[in-house]
XYZ file of C-alpha atoms in Angstrom:
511
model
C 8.140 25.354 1.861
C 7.486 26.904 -1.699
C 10.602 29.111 -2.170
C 9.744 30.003 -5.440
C 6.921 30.150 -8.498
C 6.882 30.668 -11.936
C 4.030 30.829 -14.311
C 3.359 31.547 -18.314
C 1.028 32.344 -20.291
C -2.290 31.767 -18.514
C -5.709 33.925 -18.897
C -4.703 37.148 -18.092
C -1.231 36.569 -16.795
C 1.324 36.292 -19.125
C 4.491 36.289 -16.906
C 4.709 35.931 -13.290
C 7.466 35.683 -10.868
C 7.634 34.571 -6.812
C 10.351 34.586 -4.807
C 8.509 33.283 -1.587
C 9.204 33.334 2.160
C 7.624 31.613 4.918
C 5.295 32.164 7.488
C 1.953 33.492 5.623
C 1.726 34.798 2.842
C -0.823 36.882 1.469
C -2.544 38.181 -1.526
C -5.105 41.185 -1.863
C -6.579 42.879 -5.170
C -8.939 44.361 -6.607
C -11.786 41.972 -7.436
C -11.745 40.099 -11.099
C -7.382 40.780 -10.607
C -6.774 37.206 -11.142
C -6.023 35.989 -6.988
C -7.568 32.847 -7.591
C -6.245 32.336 -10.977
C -3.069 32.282 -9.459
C -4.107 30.078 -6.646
C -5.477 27.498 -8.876
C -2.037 27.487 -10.651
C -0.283 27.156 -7.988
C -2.329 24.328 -7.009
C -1.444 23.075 -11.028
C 2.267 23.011 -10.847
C 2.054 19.977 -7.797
C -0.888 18.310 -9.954
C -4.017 19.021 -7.097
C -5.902 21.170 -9.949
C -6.083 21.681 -13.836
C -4.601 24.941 -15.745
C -4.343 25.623 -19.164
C -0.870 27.523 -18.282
C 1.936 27.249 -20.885
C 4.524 26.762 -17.900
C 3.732 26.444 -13.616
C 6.609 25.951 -11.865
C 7.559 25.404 -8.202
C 10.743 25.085 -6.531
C 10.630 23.235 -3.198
C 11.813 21.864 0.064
C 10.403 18.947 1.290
C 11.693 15.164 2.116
C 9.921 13.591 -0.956
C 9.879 9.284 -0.867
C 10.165 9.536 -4.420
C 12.162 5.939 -4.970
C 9.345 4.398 -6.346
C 8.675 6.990 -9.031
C 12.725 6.733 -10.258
C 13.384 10.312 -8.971
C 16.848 11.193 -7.485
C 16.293 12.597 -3.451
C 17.572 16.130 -3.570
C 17.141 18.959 -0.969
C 15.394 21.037 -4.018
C 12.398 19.318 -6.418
C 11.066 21.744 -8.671
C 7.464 20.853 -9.468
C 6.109 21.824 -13.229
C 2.982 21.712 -15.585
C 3.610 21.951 -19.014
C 0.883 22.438 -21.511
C 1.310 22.214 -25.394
C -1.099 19.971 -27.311
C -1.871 18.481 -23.821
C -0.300 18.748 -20.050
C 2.274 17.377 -19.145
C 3.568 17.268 -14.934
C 7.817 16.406 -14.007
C 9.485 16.316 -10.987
C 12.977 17.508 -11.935
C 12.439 17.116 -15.316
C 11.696 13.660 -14.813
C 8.105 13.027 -16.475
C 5.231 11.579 -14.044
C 1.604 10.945 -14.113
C -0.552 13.736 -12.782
C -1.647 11.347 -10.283
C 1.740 10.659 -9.035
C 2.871 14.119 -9.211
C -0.623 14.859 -6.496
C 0.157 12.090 -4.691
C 3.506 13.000 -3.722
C 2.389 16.620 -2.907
C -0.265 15.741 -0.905
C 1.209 15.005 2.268
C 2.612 18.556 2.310
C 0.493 20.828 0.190
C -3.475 21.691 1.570
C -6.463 23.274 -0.109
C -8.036 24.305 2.877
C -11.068 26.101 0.806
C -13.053 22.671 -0.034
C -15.418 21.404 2.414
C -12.688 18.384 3.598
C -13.499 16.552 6.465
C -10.052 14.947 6.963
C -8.886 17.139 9.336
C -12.292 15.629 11.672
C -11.046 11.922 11.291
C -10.747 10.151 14.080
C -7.389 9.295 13.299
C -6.283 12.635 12.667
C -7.971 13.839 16.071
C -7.135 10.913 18.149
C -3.356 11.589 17.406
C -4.029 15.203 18.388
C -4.980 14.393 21.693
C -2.514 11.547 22.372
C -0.016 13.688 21.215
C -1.212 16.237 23.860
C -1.048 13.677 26.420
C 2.526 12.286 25.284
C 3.826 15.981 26.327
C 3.162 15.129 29.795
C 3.096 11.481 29.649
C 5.247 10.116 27.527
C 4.365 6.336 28.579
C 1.425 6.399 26.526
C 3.735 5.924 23.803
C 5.317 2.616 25.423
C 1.681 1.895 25.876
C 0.331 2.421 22.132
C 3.516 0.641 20.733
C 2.733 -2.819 22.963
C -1.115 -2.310 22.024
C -0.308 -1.921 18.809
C 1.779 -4.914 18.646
C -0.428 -7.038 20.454
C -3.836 -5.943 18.403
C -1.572 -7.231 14.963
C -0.424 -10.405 16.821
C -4.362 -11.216 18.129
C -5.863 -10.074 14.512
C -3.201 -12.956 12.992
C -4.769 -15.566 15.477
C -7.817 -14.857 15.113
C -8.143 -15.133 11.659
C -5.835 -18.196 11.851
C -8.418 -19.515 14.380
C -11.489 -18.614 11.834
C -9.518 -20.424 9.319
C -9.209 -23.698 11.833
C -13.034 -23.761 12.720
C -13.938 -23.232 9.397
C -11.891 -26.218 8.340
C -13.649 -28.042 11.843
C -16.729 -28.211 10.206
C -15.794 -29.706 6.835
C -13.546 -32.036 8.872
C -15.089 -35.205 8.691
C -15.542 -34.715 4.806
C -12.205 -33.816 4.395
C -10.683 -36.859 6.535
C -12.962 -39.293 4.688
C -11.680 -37.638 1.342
C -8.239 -37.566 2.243
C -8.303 -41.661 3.600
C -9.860 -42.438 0.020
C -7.584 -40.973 -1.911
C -4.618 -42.438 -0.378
C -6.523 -45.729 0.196
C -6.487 -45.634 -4.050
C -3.542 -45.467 -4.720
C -2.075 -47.589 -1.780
C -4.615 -50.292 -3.404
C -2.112 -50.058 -6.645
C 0.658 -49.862 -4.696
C 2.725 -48.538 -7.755
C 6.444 -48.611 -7.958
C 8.534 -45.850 -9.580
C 9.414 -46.694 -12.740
C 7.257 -50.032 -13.001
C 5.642 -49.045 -15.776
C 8.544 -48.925 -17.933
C 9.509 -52.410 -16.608
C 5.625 -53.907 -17.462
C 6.225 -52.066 -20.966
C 9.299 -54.063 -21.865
C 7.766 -57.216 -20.631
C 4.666 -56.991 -22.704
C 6.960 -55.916 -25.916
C 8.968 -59.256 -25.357
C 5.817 -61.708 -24.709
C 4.886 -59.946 -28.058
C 7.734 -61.327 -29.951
C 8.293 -64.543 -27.709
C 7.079 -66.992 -29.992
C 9.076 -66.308 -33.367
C 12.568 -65.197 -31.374
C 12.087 -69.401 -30.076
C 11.551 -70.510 -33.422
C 14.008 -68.322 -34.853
C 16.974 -69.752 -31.950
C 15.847 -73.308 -32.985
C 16.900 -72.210 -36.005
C 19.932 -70.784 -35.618
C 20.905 -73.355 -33.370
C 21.339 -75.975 -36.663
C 24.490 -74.000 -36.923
C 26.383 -75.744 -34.088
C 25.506 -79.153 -35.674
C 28.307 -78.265 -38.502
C 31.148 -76.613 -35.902
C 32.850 -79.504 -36.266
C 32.972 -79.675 -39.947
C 34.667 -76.174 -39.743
C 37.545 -77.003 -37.039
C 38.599 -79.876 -39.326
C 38.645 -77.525 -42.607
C 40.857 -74.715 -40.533
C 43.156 -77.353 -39.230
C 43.581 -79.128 -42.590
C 44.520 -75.450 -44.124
C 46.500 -74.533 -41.023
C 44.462 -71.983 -39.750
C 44.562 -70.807 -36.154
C 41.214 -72.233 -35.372
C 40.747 -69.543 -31.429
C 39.524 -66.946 -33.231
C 36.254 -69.303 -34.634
C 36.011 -70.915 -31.119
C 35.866 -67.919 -29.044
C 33.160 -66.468 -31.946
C 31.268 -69.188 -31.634
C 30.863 -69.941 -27.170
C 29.744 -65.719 -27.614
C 27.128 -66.483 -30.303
C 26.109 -69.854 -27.578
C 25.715 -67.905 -25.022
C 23.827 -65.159 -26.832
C 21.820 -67.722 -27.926
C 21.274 -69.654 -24.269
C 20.614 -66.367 -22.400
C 17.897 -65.496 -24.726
C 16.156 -68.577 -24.983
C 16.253 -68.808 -20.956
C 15.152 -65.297 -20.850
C 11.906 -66.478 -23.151
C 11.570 -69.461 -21.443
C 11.306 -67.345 -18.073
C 8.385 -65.878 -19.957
C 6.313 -68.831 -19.248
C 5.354 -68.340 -15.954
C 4.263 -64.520 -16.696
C 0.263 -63.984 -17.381
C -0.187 -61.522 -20.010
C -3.674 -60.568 -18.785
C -2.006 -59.813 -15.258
C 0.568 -57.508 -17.536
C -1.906 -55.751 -19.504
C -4.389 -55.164 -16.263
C -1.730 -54.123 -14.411
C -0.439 -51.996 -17.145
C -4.110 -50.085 -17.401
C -3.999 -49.644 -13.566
C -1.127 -47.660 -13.806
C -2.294 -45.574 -16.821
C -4.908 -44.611 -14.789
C -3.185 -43.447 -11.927
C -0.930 -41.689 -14.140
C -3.565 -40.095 -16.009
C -5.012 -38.801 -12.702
C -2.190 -37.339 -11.135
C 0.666 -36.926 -14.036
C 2.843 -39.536 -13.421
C 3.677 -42.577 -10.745
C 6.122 -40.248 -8.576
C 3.090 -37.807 -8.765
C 1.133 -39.980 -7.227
C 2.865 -41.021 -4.718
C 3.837 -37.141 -3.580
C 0.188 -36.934 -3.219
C -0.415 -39.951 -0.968
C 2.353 -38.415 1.198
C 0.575 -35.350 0.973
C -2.873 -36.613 1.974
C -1.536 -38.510 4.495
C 0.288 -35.205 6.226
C -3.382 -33.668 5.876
C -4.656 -36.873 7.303
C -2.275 -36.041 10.463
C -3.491 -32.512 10.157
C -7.245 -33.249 10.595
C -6.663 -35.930 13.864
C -4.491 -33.264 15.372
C -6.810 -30.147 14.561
C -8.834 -30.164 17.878
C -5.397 -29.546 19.517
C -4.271 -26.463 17.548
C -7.618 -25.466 17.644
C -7.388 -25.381 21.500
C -3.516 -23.606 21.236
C -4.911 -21.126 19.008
C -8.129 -20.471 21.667
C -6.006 -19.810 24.580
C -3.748 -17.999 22.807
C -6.265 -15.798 21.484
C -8.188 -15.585 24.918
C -4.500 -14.319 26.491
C -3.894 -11.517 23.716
C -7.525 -10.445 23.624
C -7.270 -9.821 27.358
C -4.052 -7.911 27.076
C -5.356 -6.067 23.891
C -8.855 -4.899 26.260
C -6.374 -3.937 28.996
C -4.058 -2.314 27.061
C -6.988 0.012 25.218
C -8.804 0.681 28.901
C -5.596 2.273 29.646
C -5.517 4.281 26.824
C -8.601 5.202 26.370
C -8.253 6.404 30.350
C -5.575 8.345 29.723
C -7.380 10.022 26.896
C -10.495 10.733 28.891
C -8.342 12.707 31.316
C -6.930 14.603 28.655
C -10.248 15.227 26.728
C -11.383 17.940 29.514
C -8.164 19.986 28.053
C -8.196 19.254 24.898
C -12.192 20.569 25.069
C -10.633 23.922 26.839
C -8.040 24.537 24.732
C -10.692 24.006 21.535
C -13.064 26.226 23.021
C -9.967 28.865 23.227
C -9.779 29.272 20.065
C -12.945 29.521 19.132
C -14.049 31.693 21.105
C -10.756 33.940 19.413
C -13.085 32.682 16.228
C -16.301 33.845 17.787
C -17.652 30.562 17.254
C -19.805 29.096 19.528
C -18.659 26.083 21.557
C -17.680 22.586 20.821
C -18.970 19.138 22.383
C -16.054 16.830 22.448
C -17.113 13.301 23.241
C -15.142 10.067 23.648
C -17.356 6.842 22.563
C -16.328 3.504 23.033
C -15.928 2.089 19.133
C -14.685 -1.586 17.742
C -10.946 -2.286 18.095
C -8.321 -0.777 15.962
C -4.837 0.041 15.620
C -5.053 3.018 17.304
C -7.258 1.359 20.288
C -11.294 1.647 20.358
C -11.902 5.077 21.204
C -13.743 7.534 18.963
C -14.042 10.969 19.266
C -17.058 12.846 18.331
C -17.072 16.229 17.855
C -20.088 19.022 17.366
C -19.947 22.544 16.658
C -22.812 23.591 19.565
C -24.630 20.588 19.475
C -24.581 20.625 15.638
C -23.049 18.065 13.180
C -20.502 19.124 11.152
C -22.509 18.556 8.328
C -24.840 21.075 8.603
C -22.670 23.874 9.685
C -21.645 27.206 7.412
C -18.975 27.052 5.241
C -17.604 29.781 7.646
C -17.952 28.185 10.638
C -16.469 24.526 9.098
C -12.868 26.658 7.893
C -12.953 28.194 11.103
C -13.134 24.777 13.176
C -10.742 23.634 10.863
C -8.101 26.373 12.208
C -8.955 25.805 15.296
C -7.989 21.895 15.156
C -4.934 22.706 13.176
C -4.066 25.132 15.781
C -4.256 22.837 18.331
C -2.126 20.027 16.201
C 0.422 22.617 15.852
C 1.087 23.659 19.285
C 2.359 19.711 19.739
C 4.330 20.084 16.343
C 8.128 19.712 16.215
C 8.646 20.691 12.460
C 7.426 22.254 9.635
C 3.938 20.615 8.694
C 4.103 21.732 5.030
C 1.873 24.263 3.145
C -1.933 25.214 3.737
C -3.870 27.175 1.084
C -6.748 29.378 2.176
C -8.923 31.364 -0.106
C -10.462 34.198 1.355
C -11.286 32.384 4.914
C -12.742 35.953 6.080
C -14.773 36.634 3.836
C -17.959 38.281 5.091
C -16.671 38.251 8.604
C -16.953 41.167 11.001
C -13.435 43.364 11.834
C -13.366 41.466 15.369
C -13.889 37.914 13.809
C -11.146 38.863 11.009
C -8.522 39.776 13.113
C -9.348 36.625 15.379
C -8.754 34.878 11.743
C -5.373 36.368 11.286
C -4.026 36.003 14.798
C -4.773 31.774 14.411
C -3.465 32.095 10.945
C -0.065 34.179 12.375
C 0.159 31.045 14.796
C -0.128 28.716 12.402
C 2.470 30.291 10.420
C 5.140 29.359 12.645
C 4.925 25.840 11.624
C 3.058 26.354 8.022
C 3.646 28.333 5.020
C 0.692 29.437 4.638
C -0.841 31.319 1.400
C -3.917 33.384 2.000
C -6.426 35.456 -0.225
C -7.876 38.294 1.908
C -10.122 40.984 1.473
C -10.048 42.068 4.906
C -7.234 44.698 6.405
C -6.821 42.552 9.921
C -5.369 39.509 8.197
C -3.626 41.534 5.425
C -1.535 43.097 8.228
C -0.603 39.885 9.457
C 0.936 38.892 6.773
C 5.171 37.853 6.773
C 4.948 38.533 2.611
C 2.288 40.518 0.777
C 1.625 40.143 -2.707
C -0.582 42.659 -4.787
C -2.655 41.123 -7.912
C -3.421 44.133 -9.956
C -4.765 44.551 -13.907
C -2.938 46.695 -16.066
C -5.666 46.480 -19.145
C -6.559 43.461 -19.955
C -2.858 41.903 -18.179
C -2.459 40.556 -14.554
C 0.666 40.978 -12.689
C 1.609 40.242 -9.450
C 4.188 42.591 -7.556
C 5.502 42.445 -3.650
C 4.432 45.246 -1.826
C 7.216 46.510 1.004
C 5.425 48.856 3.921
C 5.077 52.101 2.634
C 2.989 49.956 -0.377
C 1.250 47.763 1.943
C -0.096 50.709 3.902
C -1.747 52.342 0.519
C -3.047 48.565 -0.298
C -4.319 48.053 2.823
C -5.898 51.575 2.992
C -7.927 50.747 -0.098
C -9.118 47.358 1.418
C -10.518 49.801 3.826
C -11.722 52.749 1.670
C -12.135 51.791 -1.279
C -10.624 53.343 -4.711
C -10.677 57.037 -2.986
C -8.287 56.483 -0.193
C -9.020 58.565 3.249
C -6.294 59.851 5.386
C -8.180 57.827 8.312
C -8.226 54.758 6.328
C -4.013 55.353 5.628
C -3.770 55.798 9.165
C -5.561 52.491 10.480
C -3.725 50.462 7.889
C -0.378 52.121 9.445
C -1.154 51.355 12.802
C -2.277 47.703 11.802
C 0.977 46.901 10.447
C 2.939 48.932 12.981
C 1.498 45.771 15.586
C 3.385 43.896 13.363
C 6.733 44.706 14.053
């Protein structure tokens, strides 16, 4: 609920102050007072509306999911509008987008005074009824759950199954693609690596031919090792050192010239061919181990394709199996909601005929498959849409539903805004107003304009809007006010005794 409000500085008010209670709440006033000024800021403090207040504030207690936004959970929030150069909207003093600030509101603050058809969802009415029906049957939840389980699990198969067929009829392109491709490169046949190897071959048949002539050479050198033993032994020299220098620098020498010679048999058009072969593949696919990644790949797709008309046929009789329990599951429902309808129609019908309105046609049709089964309700006011009916006659319908969602209701269901929902009604069809309103109340704080004594009376908290000059101010009227305000709903500036002694008998029905 709202426990409290604070707003500055806006039109005509320039201060106001409410401590608030629940159950409904209501405000009276003169006309031009500034009721639906305060309303609308209200409505501004939890971002659903636009003021040009210095301050709107409201202190509240709700279970806000407010994780996402950074905010701390606390059993108070207090909601604000700020407005300097431009408005500004916080949660706890923590600064969010107006957006945010509505969104997080919403699912406990309604405007009832705009022509929403939310409350006429299907949805919203379907889980009305079912939750009449889980009163006395509480297996339709057991039912729902598995329904709901198995309509997610057959909506995954199916489009798995789409997904299958579709690929069915590109299959033969794709298996004729995927065989090429790894038919190219298996027709390299590359080796990690090779192309490194190919490299260093083709730099050393480069240089073959002057490394030989440079080891012929070098080899003149061993021609003299003689000549040098006999000069170290004639000077007494220790002649190992020159000897072991010299079989190293031979068989330097010997590897390398059997390494060139090796290069005879090697065809340097084979290299360089080969060599391009593999720059190819590389160039197509990044790299050799690329390459071969993606004939492994191609070849699991290859498997894929042969095996498809099998999963295909899985995926079919799995999908036959869960459609059939999905049908079953929703004929079950739907029959246990078609035995509740005839109730649900009564109970309407109750309260609008408390309304005065005339009677509703409550249909069930059979709709496509959902998550809540495939059952939609259609309702009529009398035969007529709900399009073309009054403005009156909508808000009243809309009472009437929410009345009927709140007899089911096992906690509070948040705050409902009304302005002036009896307007130009008769005394009979106000009072029938007020008595669905004081019903409501039980589960909603709800805050009412009214220019009518019968709902006035009702009322768990009445607040008088009054002009002193040019100033609005709000003040909370106890019973020996509320009888004057309510006499002058009645008669008008010049209060009657009669008038003083209706509105005392109205609120004595109260107690």
């Amino acid at each position: 609920m709202i426990e409290r409000f604070y707003l500055k500085e806006y039109l005509s008010f320039k201060e106001v102050e409410l401590d608030l209670k629940s159950g409904l709440v209501v405000f009276t006033g003169p006309s031009g007072s500034g009721k639906s000024i305060l309303m609308s800021s209200i409505l501004s403090s939890f971002g659903s509306g636009t003021c040009d207040a210095s301050l709107c504030e409201a202190t509240v207690s709700w279970e806000l999911d407010t994780d996402e936004h950074g905010i701390e959970n606390d059993d108070v929030y207090i909601f604000k509008q700020i407005k300097k150069e431009k408005s500004r909207y916080f949660i706890n003093n923590q600064s969010l987008p107006k957006k945010a600030m509505s969104s997080l509101s919403a699912n406990y603050l309604r405007h009832l005074s705009l022509r929403d058809f939310s409350d006429f969802e299907n949805e919203n009415l379907l889980l009305i009824l079912d939750g009449r029906i889980s009163k006395q049957n509480p297996n339709i939840d057991l039912i729902k759950d598995e329904y709901k389980e198995a309509f997610l699990e057959h909506r995954r198969v199916k489009k798995e199954l789409l997904l299958i067929e579709d690929e069915q009829k590109r299959v033969t392109e794709l298996k004729e693609f995927a065989a090429f491709e790894i038919k190219k490169i298996e027709d390299v046949n590359p080796k990690v690596s090779e192309d490194e190897e190919l490299l260093e071959i083709k730099k050393e048949l480069s240089k073959k031919e002057k490394a030989l002539e440079a080891i012929t050479r070098a080899n003149a050198l061993f021609e003299h090792e003689h000549s040098v033993f006999s000069a170290l032994d004639m000077l007494n020299v220790d002649n190992s050192f020159f000897n072991d220098a010299m079989n190293e620098l031979r068989a330097v020498m010997e590897s390398a010239e059997e390494k060139f010679n090796a290069l005879d048999e090697v065809d340097i058009e084979e290299v360089l061919n080969r060599l391009e072969e593999l720059s190819e593949l590389k160039r197509r696919y990044g790299g050799i181990k690329e390459a071969l990644e993606y004939k492994e790949q191609k070849i699991q797709e290859l498997q894929k394709y042969e095996n498809i008309e099998i999963t295909k046929g899985d995926l079919e009789s799995k999908e036959s199996t869960l459609r059939a329990k999905v049908e079953d599951l929703a004929q079950k429902i739907t029959a246990l909601r078609t035995d509740e309808l005839k109730h649900f129609k009564e109970d309407l019908n109750r309260y609008l005929k408390q309304l005065y309105l005339r009677d509703a046609d409550v249909a069930i049709n059979s709709s496509e498959y959902g998550i809540l089964g495939k059952d939609e309700i259609l309702l009529k006011l009398n035969s007529t849409d709900l399009q073309k009916i009054s403005t009156g006659e909508f808000n009243r319908l809309r009472l009437a539903v929410l009345a009927l969602k709140s007899e089911f209701m096992n906690k509070n269901g948040g705050v409902l805004m009304l302005d002036e929902i009896d307007a130009n009604l008769s005394g009979e069809e106000s009072m029938s107003v007020a008595k669905v309103l004081k019903e409501l109340s039980e589960h909603f704080q709800i805050f009412v304009i009214s220019h009518q004594p019968q709902l006035t009376s009702m009322g768990d908290q009445h607040f008088l809007v009054h002009k002193k000059g040019d100033e609005s101010h709000v003040k909370e009227l106890g019973f020996d006010e509320r009888v004057d305000e309510i006499a002058r709903i009645i008669s008008g500036a010049n209060i009657t005794q009669e008038a003083r002694e209706f509105a005392k008998e109205l609120l004595s029905l109260q107690k």
